[in-house]
PDB file of C-alpha atoms in Angstrom:
ATOM      1  CA  UNK S   8     152.674 -23.572 -14.546  1.00 70.00           C
ATOM      2  CA  UNK S   9     152.238 -26.428 -12.130  1.00 81.00           C
ATOM      3  CA  UNK S  10     148.571 -27.095 -12.190  1.00 91.00           C
ATOM      4  CA  UNK S  11     147.327 -30.655 -12.928  1.00 96.00           C
ATOM      5  CA  UNK S  12     144.532 -32.324 -14.816  1.00 97.00           C
ATOM      6  CA  UNK S  13     141.804 -34.003 -12.761  1.00 98.00           C
ATOM      7  CA  UNK S  14     140.520 -37.405 -13.930  1.00 98.00           C
ATOM      8  CA  UNK S  15     137.542 -39.363 -12.656  1.00 97.00           C
ATOM      9  CA  UNK S  16     138.011 -43.106 -12.503  1.00 96.00           C
ATOM     10  CA  UNK S  17     134.866 -44.781 -13.957  1.00 93.00           C
ATOM     11  CA  UNK S  18     134.762 -48.479 -14.801  1.00 90.00           C
ATOM     12  CA  UNK S  19     138.566 -48.565 -14.491  1.00 90.00           C
ATOM     13  CA  UNK S  20     138.882 -45.837 -17.145  1.00 96.00           C
ATOM     14  CA  UNK S  21     140.034 -42.297 -16.489  1.00 96.00           C
ATOM     15  CA  UNK S  22     137.732 -39.576 -17.765  1.00 97.00           C
ATOM     16  CA  UNK S  23     139.136 -36.047 -17.916  1.00 98.00           C
ATOM     17  CA  UNK S  24     137.096 -34.011 -15.479  1.00 97.00           C
ATOM     18  CA  UNK S  25     138.877 -30.662 -15.432  1.00 98.00           C
ATOM     19  CA  UNK S  26     142.072 -29.314 -16.967  1.00 97.00           C
ATOM     20  CA  UNK S  27     144.608 -27.117 -15.292  1.00 97.00           C
ATOM     21  CA  UNK S  28     143.327 -27.523 -11.745  1.00 97.00           C
ATOM     22  CA  UNK S  29     144.904 -25.198  -9.241  1.00 97.00           C
ATOM     23  CA  UNK S  30     142.900 -25.788  -6.048  1.00 97.00           C
ATOM     24  CA  UNK S  31     141.536 -29.029  -4.671  1.00 98.00           C
ATOM     25  CA  UNK S  32     139.524 -28.947  -1.454  1.00 98.00           C
ATOM     26  CA  UNK S  33     137.860 -32.011   0.063  1.00 96.00           C
ATOM     27  CA  UNK S  34     134.722 -31.039   1.944  1.00 94.00           C
ATOM     28  CA  UNK S  35     131.689 -32.898   3.215  1.00 90.00           C
ATOM     29  CA  UNK S  36     132.610 -36.043   1.341  1.00 89.00           C
ATOM     30  CA  UNK S  37     132.929 -34.127  -1.937  1.00 96.00           C
ATOM     31  CA  UNK S  38     135.796 -32.586  -3.816  1.00 97.00           C
ATOM     32  CA  UNK S  39     135.821 -28.957  -4.840  1.00 98.00           C
ATOM     33  CA  UNK S  40     138.031 -28.203  -7.825  1.00 98.00           C
ATOM     34  CA  UNK S  41     139.066 -24.864  -9.235  1.00 98.00           C
ATOM     35  CA  UNK S  42     141.053 -24.337 -12.372  1.00 97.00           C
ATOM     36  CA  UNK S  43     143.532 -21.564 -13.149  1.00 96.00           C
ATOM     37  CA  UNK S  44     140.841 -20.059 -15.372  1.00 96.00           C
ATOM     38  CA  UNK S  45     138.364 -19.847 -12.476  1.00 96.00           C
ATOM     39  CA  UNK S  46     136.276 -22.822 -13.592  1.00 97.00           C
ATOM     40  CA  UNK S  47     134.745 -24.472 -10.527  1.00 98.00           C
ATOM     41  CA  UNK S  48     133.292 -27.906  -9.979  1.00 97.00           C
ATOM     42  CA  UNK S  49     132.172 -29.902  -6.957  1.00 97.00           C
ATOM     43  CA  UNK S  50     131.922 -33.661  -7.298  1.00 97.00           C
ATOM     44  CA  UNK S  51     130.954 -36.596  -5.052  1.00 97.00           C
ATOM     45  CA  UNK S  52     134.320 -38.266  -5.120  1.00 97.00           C
ATOM     46  CA  UNK S  53     137.450 -38.868  -3.119  1.00 96.00           C
ATOM     47  CA  UNK S  54     141.099 -38.463  -3.997  1.00 97.00           C
ATOM     48  CA  UNK S  55     142.594 -41.734  -5.064  1.00 97.00           C
ATOM     49  CA  UNK S  56     146.047 -40.507  -5.910  1.00 97.00           C
ATOM     50  CA  UNK S  57     148.018 -37.422  -6.887  1.00 97.00           C
ATOM     51  CA  UNK S  58     150.975 -37.541  -9.244  1.00 97.00           C
ATOM     52  CA  UNK S  59     152.218 -34.003  -9.277  1.00 96.00           C
ATOM     53  CA  UNK S  60     155.275 -34.502 -11.481  1.00 94.00           C
ATOM     54  CA  UNK S  61     152.944 -36.056 -14.065  1.00 95.00           C
ATOM     55  CA  UNK S  62     150.313 -33.331 -13.422  1.00 96.00           C
ATOM     56  CA  UNK S  63     147.619 -35.875 -12.542  1.00 97.00           C
ATOM     57  CA  UNK S  64     144.839 -35.895  -9.952  1.00 98.00           C
ATOM     58  CA  UNK S  65     142.951 -39.142  -9.900  1.00 98.00           C
ATOM     59  CA  UNK S  66     139.491 -39.090  -8.304  1.00 98.00           C
ATOM     60  CA  UNK S  67     137.043 -41.923  -7.741  1.00 96.00           C
ATOM     61  CA  UNK S  68     133.310 -41.517  -7.329  1.00 96.00           C
ATOM     62  CA  UNK S  69     131.980 -42.046  -3.781  1.00 92.00           C
ATOM     63  CA  UNK S  70     128.470 -42.942  -4.932  1.00 73.00           C
ATOM     64  CA  UNK S  71     128.158 -45.529  -7.668  1.00 56.00           C
ATOM     65  CA  UNK S  72     125.755 -44.498 -10.361  1.00 50.00           C
ATOM     66  CA  UNK S  73     125.301 -40.951  -9.113  1.00 47.00           C
ATOM     67  CA  UNK S  74     127.624 -39.318 -11.592  1.00 46.00           C
TER      68      UNK S  74
ATOM     69  CA  UNK X  16     159.447 -29.533 -11.759  1.00 70.00           C
ATOM     70  CA  UNK X  17     155.960 -29.422 -10.404  1.00 81.00           C
ATOM     71  CA  UNK X  18     156.098 -31.151  -7.105  1.00 90.00           C
ATOM     72  CA  UNK X  19     154.782 -29.386  -3.986  1.00 96.00           C
ATOM     73  CA  UNK X  20     155.699 -29.009  -0.360  1.00 97.00           C
ATOM     74  CA  UNK X  21     153.520 -30.792   2.210  1.00 98.00           C
ATOM     75  CA  UNK X  22     152.543 -28.941   5.376  1.00 98.00           C
ATOM     76  CA  UNK X  23     150.885 -30.251   8.456  1.00 97.00           C
ATOM     77  CA  UNK X  24     148.439 -27.925  10.167  1.00 96.00           C
ATOM     78  CA  UNK X  25     149.044 -27.986  13.908  1.00 93.00           C
ATOM     79  CA  UNK X  26     147.562 -25.414  16.285  1.00 90.00           C
ATOM     80  CA  UNK X  27     146.704 -23.267  13.271  1.00 90.00           C
ATOM     81  CA  UNK X  28     150.339 -23.217  12.196  1.00 96.00           C
ATOM     82  CA  UNK X  29     151.779 -24.978   9.145  1.00 96.00           C
ATOM     83  CA  UNK X  30     154.726 -27.192   9.803  1.00 97.00           C
ATOM     84  CA  UNK X  31     156.761 -28.349   6.770  1.00 98.00           C
ATOM     85  CA  UNK X  32     156.325 -32.101   6.639  1.00 97.00           C
ATOM     86  CA  UNK X  33     158.046 -32.994   3.362  1.00 98.00           C
ATOM     87  CA  UNK X  34     159.598 -31.049   0.514  1.00 97.00           C
ATOM     88  CA  UNK X  35     159.148 -31.777  -3.185  1.00 97.00           C
ATOM     89  CA  UNK X  36     156.288 -34.235  -2.864  1.00 97.00           C
ATOM     90  CA  UNK X  37     155.452 -36.072  -6.068  1.00 97.00           C
ATOM     91  CA  UNK X  38     152.921 -38.695  -5.002  1.00 97.00           C
ATOM     92  CA  UNK X  39     150.091 -38.339  -2.474  1.00 98.00           C
ATOM     93  CA  UNK X  40     147.899 -41.397  -1.801  1.00 98.00           C
ATOM     94  CA  UNK X  41     145.135 -41.386   0.833  1.00 96.00           C
ATOM     95  CA  UNK X  42     144.733 -44.914   2.252  1.00 94.00           C
ATOM     96  CA  UNK X  43     143.038 -46.324   5.340  1.00 90.00           C
ATOM     97  CA  UNK X  44     142.545 -42.875   6.874  1.00 89.00           C
ATOM     98  CA  UNK X  45     146.202 -42.011   6.412  1.00 96.00           C
ATOM     99  CA  UNK X  46     148.164 -40.186   3.810  1.00 97.00           C
ATOM    100  CA  UNK X  47     151.140 -41.688   2.051  1.00 98.00           C
ATOM    101  CA  UNK X  48     153.610 -39.178   0.678  1.00 98.00           C
ATOM    102  CA  UNK X  49     156.549 -39.772  -1.627  1.00 98.00           C
ATOM    103  CA  UNK X  50     159.038 -37.107  -2.677  1.00 97.00           C
ATOM    104  CA  UNK X  51     160.905 -36.832  -5.941  1.00 96.00           C
ATOM    105  CA  UNK X  52     163.987 -38.089  -4.088  1.00 96.00           C
ATOM    106  CA  UNK X  53     162.217 -41.266  -2.997  1.00 96.00           C
ATOM    107  CA  UNK X  54     161.607 -40.152   0.608  1.00 97.00           C
ATOM    108  CA  UNK X  55     158.457 -41.809   1.903  1.00 98.00           C
ATOM    109  CA  UNK X  56     156.202 -40.982   4.812  1.00 97.00           C
ATOM    110  CA  UNK X  57     152.783 -42.170   6.000  1.00 97.00           C
ATOM    111  CA  UNK X  58     150.890 -39.873   8.371  1.00 97.00           C
ATOM    112  CA  UNK X  59     147.548 -40.033  10.152  1.00 96.00           C
ATOM    113  CA  UNK X  60     146.061 -37.010   8.417  1.00 97.00           C
ATOM    114  CA  UNK X  61     143.666 -35.932   5.772  1.00 96.00           C
ATOM    115  CA  UNK X  62     144.037 -33.514   2.891  1.00 97.00           C
ATOM    116  CA  UNK X  63     142.699 -30.117   3.806  1.00 97.00           C
ATOM    117  CA  UNK X  64     143.601 -28.297   0.638  1.00 97.00           C
ATOM    118  CA  UNK X  65     145.889 -28.379  -2.389  1.00 97.00           C
ATOM    119  CA  UNK X  66     147.211 -25.244  -4.030  1.00 97.00           C
ATOM    120  CA  UNK X  67     149.144 -26.533  -6.971  1.00 96.00           C
ATOM    121  CA  UNK X  68     150.136 -23.258  -8.514  1.00 94.00           C
ATOM    122  CA  UNK X  69     151.591 -22.306  -5.121  1.00 95.00           C
ATOM    123  CA  UNK X  70     153.115 -25.751  -4.702  1.00 96.00           C
ATOM    124  CA  UNK X  71     151.349 -26.365  -1.409  1.00 97.00           C
ATOM    125  CA  UNK X  72     149.721 -29.434   0.065  1.00 98.00           C
ATOM    126  CA  UNK X  73     148.008 -28.733   3.359  1.00 98.00           C
ATOM    127  CA  UNK X  74     147.257 -31.697   5.655  1.00 98.00           C
ATOM    128  CA  UNK X  75     145.530 -31.776   8.987  1.00 96.00           C
ATOM    129  CA  UNK X  76     146.012 -34.503  11.620  1.00 96.00           C
ATOM    130  CA  UNK X  77     143.131 -36.960  12.014  1.00 92.00           C
ATOM    131  CA  UNK X  78     144.017 -37.898  15.594  1.00 73.00           C
ATOM    132  CA  UNK X  79     144.694 -35.038  17.995  1.00 57.00           C
ATOM    133  CA  UNK X  80     147.833 -35.532  20.019  1.00 50.00           C
ATOM    134  CA  UNK X  81     148.942 -38.582  18.082  1.00 47.00           C
ATOM    135  CA  UNK X  82     151.589 -36.853  15.983  1.00 46.00           C
TER     136      UNK X  82
END
C-alpha cells in the first residue's frame, strides 16, 4: 500500500498526526486528511513537503498556538 | 515504489505533468516537483487533492492562461 504518514511540525519537531493517509485535500486554509481506515481529520495547517517514497507528509500549522 | 503521478487540471481535464513524483514542495505560490529519476519542475499551481493509494497528485493552475 502506498499511503503515507502525516506529521505536524511543531517547534521544529515532527509529531505524528495520522497514520496511513490516503487522501489529502487543502481547503479554506486547512488540510483535510483521510486514512485508509476512514479516519478523518481537518487541521489548520499547510503542506510543507511530501516525500512519497519515504511515505511522509509534513504539515506546518498556519496559526501559532491554535493547535 | 510509492511515488505518484502529477496531473494538472486544465479546463476540467487532467493533463499528465510528471510521472513517478517523489517530492512535492509548495513554495512561494508555486509547486516544486521532483521525480524518482531526478526530473525537476516548478509550476504556478496549488495542490487540489492527493490520492496516495491511487498514486495521484492533482494540481490546479494558480494563474489562468499562464501555463
